[in-house]
XYZ file of C-alpha atoms in Angstrom:
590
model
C 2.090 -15.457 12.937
C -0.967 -14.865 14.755
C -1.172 -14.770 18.604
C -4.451 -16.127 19.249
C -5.601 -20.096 18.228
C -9.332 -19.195 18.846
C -11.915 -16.485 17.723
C -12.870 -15.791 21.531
C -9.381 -15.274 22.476
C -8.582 -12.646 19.936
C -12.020 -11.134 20.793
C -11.093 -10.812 24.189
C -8.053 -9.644 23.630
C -9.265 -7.056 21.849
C -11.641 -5.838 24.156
C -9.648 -6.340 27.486
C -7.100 -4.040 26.447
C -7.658 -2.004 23.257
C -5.107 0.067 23.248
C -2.566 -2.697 23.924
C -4.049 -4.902 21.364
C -3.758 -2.034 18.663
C -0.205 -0.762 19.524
C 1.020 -4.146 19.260
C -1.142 -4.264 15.749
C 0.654 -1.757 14.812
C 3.891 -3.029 15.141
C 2.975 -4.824 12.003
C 3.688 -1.315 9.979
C 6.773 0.727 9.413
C 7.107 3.656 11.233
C 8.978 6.847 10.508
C 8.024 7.760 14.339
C 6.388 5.075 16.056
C 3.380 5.637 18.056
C 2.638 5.956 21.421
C -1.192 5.504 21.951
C -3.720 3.956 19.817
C -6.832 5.888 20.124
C -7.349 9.621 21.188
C -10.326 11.489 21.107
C -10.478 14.703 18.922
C -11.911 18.377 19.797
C -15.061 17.967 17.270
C -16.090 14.493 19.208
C -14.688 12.084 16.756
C -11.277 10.150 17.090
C -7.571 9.651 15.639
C -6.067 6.428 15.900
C -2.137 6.074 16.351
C -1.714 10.090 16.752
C 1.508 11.333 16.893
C 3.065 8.764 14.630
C 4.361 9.183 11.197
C 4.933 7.011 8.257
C 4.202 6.624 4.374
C 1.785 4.722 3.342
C 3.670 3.766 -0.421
C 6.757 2.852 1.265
C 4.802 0.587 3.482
C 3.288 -0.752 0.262
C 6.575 -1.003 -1.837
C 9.783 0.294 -0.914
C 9.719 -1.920 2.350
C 9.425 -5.253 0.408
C 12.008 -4.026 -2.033
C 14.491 -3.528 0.609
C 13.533 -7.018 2.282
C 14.195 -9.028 -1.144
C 11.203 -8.951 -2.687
C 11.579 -7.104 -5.785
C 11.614 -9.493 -8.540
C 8.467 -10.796 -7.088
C 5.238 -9.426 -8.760
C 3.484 -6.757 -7.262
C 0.757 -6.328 -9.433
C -1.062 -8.194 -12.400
C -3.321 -6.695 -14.302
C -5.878 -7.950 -17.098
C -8.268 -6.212 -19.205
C -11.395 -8.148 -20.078
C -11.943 -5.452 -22.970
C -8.246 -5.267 -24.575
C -7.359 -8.708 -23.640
C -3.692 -7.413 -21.857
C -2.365 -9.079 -18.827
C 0.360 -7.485 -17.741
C 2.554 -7.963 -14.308
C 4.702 -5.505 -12.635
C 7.539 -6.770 -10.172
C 7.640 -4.583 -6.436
C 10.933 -3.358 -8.067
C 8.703 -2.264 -10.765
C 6.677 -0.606 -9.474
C 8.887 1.280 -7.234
C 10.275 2.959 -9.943
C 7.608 4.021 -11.972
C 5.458 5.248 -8.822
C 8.770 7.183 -7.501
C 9.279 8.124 -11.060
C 5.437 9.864 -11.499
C 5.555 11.151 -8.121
C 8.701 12.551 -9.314
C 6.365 14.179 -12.072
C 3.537 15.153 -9.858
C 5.789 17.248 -7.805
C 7.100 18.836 -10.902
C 3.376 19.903 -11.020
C 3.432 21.385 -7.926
C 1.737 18.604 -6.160
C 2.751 18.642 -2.618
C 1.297 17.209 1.066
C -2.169 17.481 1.587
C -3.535 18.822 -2.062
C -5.882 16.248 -3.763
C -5.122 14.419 -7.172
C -8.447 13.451 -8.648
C -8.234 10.137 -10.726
C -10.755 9.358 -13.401
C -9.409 6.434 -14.910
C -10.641 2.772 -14.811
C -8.984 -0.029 -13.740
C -5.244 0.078 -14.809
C -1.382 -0.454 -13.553
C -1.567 3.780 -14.736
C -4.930 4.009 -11.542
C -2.912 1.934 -9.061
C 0.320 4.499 -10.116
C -1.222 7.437 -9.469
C -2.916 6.085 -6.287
C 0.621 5.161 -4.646
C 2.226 8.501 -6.103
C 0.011 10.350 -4.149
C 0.667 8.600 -0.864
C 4.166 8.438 -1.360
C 3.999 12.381 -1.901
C 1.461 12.850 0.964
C -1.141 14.093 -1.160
C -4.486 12.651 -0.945
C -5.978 11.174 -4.163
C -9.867 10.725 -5.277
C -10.404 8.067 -7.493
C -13.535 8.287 -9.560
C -15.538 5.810 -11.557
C -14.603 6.357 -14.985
C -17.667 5.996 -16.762
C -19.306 9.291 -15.108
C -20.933 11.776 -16.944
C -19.807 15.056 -17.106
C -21.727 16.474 -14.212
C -21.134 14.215 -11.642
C -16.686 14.741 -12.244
C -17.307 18.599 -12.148
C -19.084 18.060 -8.842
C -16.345 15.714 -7.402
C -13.983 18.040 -8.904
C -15.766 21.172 -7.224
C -15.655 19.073 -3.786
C -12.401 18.312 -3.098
C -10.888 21.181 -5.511
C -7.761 19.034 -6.775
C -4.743 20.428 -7.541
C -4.184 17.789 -10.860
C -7.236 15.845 -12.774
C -4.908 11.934 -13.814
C -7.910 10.578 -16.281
C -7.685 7.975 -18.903
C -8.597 8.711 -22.650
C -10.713 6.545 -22.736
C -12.332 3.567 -20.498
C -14.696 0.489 -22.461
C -18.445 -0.517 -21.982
C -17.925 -4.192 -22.339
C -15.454 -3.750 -25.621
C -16.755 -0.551 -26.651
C -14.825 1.922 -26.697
C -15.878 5.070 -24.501
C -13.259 8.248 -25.147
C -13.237 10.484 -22.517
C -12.264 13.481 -24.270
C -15.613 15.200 -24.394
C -16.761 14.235 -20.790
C -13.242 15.912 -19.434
C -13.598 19.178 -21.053
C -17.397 19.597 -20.667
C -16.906 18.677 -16.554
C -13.511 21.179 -16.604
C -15.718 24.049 -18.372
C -18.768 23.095 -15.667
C -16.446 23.246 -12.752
C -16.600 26.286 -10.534
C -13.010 25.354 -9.309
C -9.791 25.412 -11.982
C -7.316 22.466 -11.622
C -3.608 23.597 -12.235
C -3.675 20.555 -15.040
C -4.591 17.643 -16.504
C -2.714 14.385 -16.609
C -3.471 12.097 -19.529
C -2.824 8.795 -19.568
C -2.876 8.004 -23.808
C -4.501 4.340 -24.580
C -4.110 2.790 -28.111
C -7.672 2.184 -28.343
C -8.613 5.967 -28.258
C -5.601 8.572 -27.590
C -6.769 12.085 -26.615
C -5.763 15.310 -27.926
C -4.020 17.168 -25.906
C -4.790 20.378 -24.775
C -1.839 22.786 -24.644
C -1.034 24.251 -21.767
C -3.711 21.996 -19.696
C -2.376 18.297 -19.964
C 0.501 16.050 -19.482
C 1.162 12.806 -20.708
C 1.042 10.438 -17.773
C 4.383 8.309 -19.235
C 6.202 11.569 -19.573
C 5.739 12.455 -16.275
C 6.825 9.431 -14.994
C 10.134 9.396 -16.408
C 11.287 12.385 -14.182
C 13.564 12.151 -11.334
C 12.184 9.426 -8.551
C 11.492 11.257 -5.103
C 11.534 9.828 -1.993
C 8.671 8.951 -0.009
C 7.392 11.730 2.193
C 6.851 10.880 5.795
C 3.307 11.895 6.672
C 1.323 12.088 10.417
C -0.999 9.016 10.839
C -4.589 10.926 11.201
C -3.522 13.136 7.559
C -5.774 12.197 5.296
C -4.712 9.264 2.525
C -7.703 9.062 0.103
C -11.022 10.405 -0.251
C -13.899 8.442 -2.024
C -17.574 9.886 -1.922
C -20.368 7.207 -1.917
C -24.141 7.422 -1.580
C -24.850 4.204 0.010
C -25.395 4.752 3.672
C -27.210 8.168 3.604
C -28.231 8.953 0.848
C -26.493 11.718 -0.661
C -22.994 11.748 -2.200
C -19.923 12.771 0.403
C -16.594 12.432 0.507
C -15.441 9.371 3.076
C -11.805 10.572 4.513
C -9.557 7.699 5.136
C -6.066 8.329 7.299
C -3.240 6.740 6.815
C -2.087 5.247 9.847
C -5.287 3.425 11.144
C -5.742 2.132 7.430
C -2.549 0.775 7.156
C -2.571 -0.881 10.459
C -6.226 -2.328 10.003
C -5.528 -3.535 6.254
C -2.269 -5.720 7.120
C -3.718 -7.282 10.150
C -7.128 -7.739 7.743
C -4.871 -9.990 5.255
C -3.946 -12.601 8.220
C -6.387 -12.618 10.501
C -9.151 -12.718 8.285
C -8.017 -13.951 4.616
C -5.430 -16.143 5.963
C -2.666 -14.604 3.286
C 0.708 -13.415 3.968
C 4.253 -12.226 2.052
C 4.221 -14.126 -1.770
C 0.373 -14.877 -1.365
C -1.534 -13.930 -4.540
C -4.819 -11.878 -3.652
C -7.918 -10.882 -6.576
C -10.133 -8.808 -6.202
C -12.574 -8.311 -9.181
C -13.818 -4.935 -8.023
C -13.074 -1.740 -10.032
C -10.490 0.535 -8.422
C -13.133 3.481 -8.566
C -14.968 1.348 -5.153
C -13.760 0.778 -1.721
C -12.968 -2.807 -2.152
C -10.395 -1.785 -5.108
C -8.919 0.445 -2.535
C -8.565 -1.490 0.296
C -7.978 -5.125 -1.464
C -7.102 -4.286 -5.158
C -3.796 -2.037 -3.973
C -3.439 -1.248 -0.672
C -3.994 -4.561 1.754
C -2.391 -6.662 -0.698
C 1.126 -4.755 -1.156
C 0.576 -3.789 2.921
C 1.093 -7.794 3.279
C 3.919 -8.123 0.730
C 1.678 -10.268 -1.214
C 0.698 -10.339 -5.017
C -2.420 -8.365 -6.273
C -4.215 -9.126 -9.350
C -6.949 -6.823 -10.805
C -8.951 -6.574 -13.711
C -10.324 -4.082 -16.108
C -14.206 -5.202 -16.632
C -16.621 -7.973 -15.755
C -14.356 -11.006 -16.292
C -16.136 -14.274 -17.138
C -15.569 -17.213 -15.689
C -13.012 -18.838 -17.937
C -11.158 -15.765 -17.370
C -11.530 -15.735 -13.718
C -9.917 -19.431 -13.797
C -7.090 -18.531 -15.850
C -5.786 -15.954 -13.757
C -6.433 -17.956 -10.711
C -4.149 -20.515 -12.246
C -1.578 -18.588 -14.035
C -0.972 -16.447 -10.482
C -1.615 -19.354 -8.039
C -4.464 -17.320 -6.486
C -4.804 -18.250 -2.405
C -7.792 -15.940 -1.930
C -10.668 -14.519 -4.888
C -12.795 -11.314 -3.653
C -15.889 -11.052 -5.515
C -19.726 -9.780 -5.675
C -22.856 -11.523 -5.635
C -23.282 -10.482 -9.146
C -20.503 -11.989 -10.358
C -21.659 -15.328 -8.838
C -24.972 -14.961 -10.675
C -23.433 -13.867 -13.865
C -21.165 -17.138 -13.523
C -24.314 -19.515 -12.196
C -25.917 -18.058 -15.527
C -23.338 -18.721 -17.451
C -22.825 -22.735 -16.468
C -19.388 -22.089 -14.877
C -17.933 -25.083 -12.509
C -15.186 -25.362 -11.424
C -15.127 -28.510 -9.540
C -13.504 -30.809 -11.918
C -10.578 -28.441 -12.922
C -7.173 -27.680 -11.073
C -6.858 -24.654 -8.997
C -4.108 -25.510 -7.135
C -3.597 -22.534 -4.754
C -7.043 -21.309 -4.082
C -8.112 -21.841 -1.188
C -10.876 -19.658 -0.292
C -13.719 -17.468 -1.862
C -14.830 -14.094 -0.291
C -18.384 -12.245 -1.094
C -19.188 -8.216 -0.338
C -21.000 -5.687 -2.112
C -24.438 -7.062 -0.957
C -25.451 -10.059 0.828
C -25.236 -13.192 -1.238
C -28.231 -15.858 -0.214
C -27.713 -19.209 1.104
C -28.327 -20.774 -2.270
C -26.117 -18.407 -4.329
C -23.623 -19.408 -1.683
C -24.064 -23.183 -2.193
C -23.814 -23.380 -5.839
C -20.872 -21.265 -5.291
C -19.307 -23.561 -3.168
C -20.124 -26.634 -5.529
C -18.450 -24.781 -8.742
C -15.333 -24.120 -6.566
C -14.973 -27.022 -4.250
C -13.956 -24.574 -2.351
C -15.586 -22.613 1.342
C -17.289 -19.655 -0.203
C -18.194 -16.897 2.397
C -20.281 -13.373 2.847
C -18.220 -10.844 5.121
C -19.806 -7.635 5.719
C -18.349 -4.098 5.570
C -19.037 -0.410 4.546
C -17.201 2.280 1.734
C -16.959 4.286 5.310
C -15.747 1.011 7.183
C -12.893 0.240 4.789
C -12.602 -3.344 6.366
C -15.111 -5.690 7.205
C -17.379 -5.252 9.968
C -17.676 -9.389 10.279
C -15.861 -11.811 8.684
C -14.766 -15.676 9.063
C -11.518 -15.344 10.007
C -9.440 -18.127 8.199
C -5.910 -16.970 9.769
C -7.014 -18.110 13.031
C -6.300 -22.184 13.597
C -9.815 -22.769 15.076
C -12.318 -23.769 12.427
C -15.107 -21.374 11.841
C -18.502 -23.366 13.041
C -20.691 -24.188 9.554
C -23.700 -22.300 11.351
C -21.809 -19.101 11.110
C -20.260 -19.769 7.787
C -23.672 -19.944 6.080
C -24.089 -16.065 7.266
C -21.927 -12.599 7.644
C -19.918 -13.669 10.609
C -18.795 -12.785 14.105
C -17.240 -8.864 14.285
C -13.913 -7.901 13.576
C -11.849 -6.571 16.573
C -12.670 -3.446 17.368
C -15.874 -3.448 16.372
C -18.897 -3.716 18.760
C -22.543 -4.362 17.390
C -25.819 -3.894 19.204
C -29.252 -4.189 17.941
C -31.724 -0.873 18.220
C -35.268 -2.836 17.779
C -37.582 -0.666 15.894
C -40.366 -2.416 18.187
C -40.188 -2.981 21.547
C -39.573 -6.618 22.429
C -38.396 -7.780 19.117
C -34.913 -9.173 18.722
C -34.013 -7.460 15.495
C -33.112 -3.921 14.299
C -30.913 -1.773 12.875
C -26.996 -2.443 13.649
C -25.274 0.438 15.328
C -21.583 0.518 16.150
C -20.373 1.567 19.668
C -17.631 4.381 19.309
C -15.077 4.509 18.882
C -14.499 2.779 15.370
C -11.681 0.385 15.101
C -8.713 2.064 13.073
C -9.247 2.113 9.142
C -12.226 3.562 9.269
C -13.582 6.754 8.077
C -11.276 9.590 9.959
C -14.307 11.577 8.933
C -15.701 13.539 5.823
C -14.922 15.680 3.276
C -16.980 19.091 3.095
C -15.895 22.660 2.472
C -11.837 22.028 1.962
C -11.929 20.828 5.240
C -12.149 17.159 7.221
C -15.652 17.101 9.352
C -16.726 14.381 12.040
C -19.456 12.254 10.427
C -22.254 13.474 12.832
C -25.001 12.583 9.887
C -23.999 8.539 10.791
C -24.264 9.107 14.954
C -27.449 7.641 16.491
C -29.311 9.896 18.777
C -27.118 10.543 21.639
C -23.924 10.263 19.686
C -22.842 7.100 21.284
C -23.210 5.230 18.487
C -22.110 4.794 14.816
C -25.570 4.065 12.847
C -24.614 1.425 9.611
C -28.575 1.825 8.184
C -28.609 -1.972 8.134
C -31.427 -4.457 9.676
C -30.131 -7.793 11.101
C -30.221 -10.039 14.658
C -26.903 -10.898 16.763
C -27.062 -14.601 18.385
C -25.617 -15.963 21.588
C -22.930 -17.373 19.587
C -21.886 -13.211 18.533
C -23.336 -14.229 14.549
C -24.293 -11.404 13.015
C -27.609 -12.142 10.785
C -28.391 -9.638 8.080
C -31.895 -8.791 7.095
C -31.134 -5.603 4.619
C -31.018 -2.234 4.282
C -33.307 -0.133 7.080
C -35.433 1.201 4.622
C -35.702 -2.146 2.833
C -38.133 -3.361 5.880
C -41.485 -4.011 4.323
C -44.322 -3.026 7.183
C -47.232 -5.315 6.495
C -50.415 -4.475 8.532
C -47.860 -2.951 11.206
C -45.822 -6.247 11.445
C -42.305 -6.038 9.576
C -40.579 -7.847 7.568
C -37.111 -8.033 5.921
C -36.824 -8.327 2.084
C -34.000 -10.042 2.708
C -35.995 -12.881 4.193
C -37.955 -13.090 1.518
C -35.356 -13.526 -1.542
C -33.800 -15.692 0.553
C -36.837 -17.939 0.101
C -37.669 -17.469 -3.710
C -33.914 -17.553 -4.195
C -34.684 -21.292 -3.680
C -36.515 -21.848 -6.131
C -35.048 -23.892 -8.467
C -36.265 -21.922 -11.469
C -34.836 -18.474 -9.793
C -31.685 -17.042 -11.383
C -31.737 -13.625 -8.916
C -34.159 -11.744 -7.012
C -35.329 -8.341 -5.570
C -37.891 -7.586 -3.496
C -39.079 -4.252 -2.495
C -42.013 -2.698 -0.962
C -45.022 -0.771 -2.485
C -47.311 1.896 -0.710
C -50.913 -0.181 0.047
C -53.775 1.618 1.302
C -55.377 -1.332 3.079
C -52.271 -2.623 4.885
C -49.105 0.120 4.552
C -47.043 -1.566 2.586
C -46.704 -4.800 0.821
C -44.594 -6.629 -1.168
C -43.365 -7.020 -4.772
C -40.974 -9.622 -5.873
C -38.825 -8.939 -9.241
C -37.446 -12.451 -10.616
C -34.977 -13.223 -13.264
C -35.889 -16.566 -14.214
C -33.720 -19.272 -14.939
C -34.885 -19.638 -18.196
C -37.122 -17.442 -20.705
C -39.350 -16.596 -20.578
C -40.770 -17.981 -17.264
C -43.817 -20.848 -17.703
C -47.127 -20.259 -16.061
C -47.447 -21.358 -12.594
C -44.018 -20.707 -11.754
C -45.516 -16.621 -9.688
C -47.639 -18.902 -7.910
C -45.216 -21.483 -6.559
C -42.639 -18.395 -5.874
C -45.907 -17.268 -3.737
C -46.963 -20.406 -1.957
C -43.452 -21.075 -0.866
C -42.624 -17.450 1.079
C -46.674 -17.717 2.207
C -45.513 -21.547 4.086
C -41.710 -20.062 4.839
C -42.787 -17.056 6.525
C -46.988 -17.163 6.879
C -49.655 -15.977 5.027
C -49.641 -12.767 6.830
C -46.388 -11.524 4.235
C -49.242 -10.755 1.345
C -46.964 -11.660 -1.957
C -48.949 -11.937 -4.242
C -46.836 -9.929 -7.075
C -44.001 -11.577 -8.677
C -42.713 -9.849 -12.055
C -40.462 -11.673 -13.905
C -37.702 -9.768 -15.826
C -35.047 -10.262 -17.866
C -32.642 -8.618 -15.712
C -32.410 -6.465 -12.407
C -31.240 -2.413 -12.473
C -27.727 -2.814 -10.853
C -25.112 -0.011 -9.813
C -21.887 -0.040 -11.492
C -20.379 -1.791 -8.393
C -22.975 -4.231 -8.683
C -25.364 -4.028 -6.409
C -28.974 -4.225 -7.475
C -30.899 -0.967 -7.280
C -34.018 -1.729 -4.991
C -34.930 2.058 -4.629
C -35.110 1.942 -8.797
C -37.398 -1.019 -8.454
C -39.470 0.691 -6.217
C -40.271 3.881 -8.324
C -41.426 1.488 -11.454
């Protein structure tokens, strides 16, 4: 239960006495040495939250809910879209078979602090490995599985891991992709030599094994179960590179303490779920939102997790939400469009538990977001967070009585404790800008990164001055503490020295009601800077004449004349990462 009935209370709360609020947050957590103070600053300028505590992380996430009674109830289900398995483990389970291949892992010589890199898609085996780790104290790197050979060897020459865990094979769709000749061609590129490899053998495409090199996964997990080792809260739990905020791949450092604390007060103060709540996610386990809500957040709570392997499709989607009585679904924009596309609706059909929808990845416009809510019949919501965040910046914050005002619904929220936005206005006088963060960060996120075997404060995110944590996106804070998101920083569009958000402009052609999805990026112009270029799937193909010059005419009377679109391409379909988010620097370069 919740202390607070209202949004300002906990907000004051939270900023009236941090530490207080935080050490009483963390009472939430099981602690092998309970903490003392909440946030200390370190030498090299950046901070450690709950210092001088120690705990596990996997027995937080299993063993504890085991002891209380819950271990006939399922932990986590799983479903492939590509072999058509569901399966669902039990927290009893999955005790033993994450004791069990930690059990194995040690035999490898695995030990606190060395790195286990993970190349494996999303499956029970990922989610395994992941907990063995924690529950040994060593700090795993989960990689997308569908990387080619030269971007593993360079994750596997960053973090120099002491075991490769990879699949033998992951699926395009239901293709079949082995992974035989990607592992040995990034081993053979890598300047640094793993002790072994650790394979876990699929029916659609087992690998050979090399001898001497790799272990079968199911072997390993048979050996004697070890207990979990207690660990300081600022050692490192995970490390997951991303290229999102600046550009160049690095290694985001997450602790354990401050991410346990943050993720189990996440589940019920902002997704309103608790012990025996079901939770899906349908992000891969190889991105931040598998981390924090496909595994860890989930099993923090004592809840139920359900993930998937692949793009489900909206039948699918509904049958798992029904078969698991699903309280909360975590999805992307994408997915929404793929389902709009597809004719989903789920309106006249039973889904008995759900009782809320949740949006990240990219912001999802106002129209995405009310055809959402009409195939549901259920509140359908953006939140808005970082890979080096870990938790949401803002959010709507459904485990709070007080009903979030529609105004703010219809956006990315009011900030999450801990978390204190201000506006840096590129202009002087204007009232939007990029967001910075004041320091410190609220626990959970990044403890720092990863560079040369060693952790490193994240000086390349501090605003000049170093007061500030810079999140490279454009938006405007109201009176009411909304935060209103206008993109990326370098998605501004400078028009004849005025600027303008592409943001604001696909959220106007995404009304159209012949626009399926939308991009719009900016091209050099040696009249006026820059102007604009829309990129439009359209509803239907191909897309009838007429339809560029309505998509023109209504951003000319949303936002003036002054914008300049006067290109709109239509295409079948936009360039989008393999976390789904559509590639506007791609666009750009066409």
């Amino acid at each position: 239960m919740l202390p607070w009935t209202t949004y300002d209370a906990m907000r004051h709360a939270a900023s009236a006495d941090p530490e207080g609020f935080w050490l009483e947050a963390a009472r939430r957590i099981a602690w092998e040495q309970a903490p003392v103070a909440a946030c200390r600053l370190r030498a090299d300028g950046w901070h450690d939250w709950f210092a001088g505590g120690t705990l596990n992380s996997c027995h937080n996430a299993v063993d504890r809910h085991v002891a209380a009674g819950r271990g006939e109830q399922p932990a986590l289900v799983w479903h492939s879209c590509a072999t058509r398995e569901t399966r669902s483990l039990s927290y009893a389970a999955l005790q033993r078979r994450v004791a069990g291949f930690a059990g194995g892992l040690r035999a490898l010589g695995v030990g606190k602090g060395d790195r286990v890199l993970i190349a494996a898609p999303c499956m029970v085996e990922t989610a395994i490995a992941m907990l063995a780790c924690a529950r040994l104290g060593a700090v795993h790197v989960v990689v997308f599985a569908g990387y080619a050979a030269a971007e593993l060897a360079r994750r596997i020459d960053d973090v120099t891991p002491k075991i490769v865990v990879a699949a033998s094979c992951s699926f395009q769709g239901r293709t079949v992709v082995p992974a035989q000749a990607t592992l040995d061609e990034a081993l053979a590129g890598a300047v640094h030599v793993p002790d072994g490899c650790v394979i876990v053998q699929r029916e659609a495409c087992p690998m050979r094994m090399t001898a001497g090199r790799d272990h079968d996964f199911h072997v390993l997990e048979r050996y004697p179960p070890v207990a979990p080792v207690p660990v300081r809260a600022e050692d490192p739990l995970y490390i997951l590179h991303t290229s999102g905020t600046t550009g160049t791949p690095k290694g985001i450092v997450r602790d354990n303490g401050g991410h346990a604390v943050a993720l189990s007060l996440s589940m019920d103060l902002i997704y309103g779920c608790g012990a025996g709540d079901c939770f899906f996610t349908t992000s891969d386990l190889g991105w931040v939102v598998g981390h924090s809500y496909g595994v860890y957040a989930p099993l923090l709570g004592g809840g139920t997790s359900v993930i998937v392997e692949g793009c489900p499709s909206a039948s699918v989607i509904g049958r798992l939400c029904v078969a698991h009585d699903v309280k909360c679904l975590f999805t992307t924009p994408t997915q929404l469009r793929l389902m709009r596309q597809g004719g989903a609706d789920f309106s006249g059909r039973a889904l008995p538990a759900l009782k809320r929808v949740f949006v990240a990845g990219e912001y999802a416009d106002p129209t995405l977001l009310d055809w959402a809510r009409a195939c549901f019949d259920r509140p359908v919501v953006n939140h808005w967070w970082q890979t080096e965040t870990g938790w949401s910046i803002t959010a709507h914050f459904f485990g709070l009585p007080e009903a979030e005002p529609a105004a703010i619904l219809n956006d990315i929220g009011r900030p999450a404790p801990g978390f204190s936005p201000v506006v840096r206005p590129a202009v002087a006088g204007e009232t939007s800008g990029e967001i910075l963060l004041a320091l410190p960060l609220p626990p959970g996120c990044l403890a720092g990164i990863w560079k040369t075997g060693a952790l490193r404060p994240p000086t390349a995110y501090l605003a000049e001055g170093g007061g500030c944590y810079r999140t490279f996106d454009e938006g405007v804070i109201t009176d009411d503490q909304a935060v209103h998101m206008l993109g990326r920083s370098d998605d501004v569009i400078k028009v004849a020295g005025r600027r303008v958000s592409g943001v604001q402009i696909e959220k106007i052609i995404a009304g159209h009601e012949k626009v399926h999805a939308c991009a719009v990026v900016a091209v050099s112009d040696g009249l006026r800077g820059q102007r604009p270029v829309a990129y439009v799937v359209p509803a239907s193909w191909p897309a009838r004449p007429g339809w560029a010059a309505e998509i023109a005419e209504r951003v000319a009377c949303g936002l003036g004349r002054w914008v300049g679109l006067k290109e709109v391409l239509f295409v079948r379909q936009l360039p989008t990462t393999v976390s789904g988010k559509i590639m506007r620097r791609t666009l750009a370069t066409a």
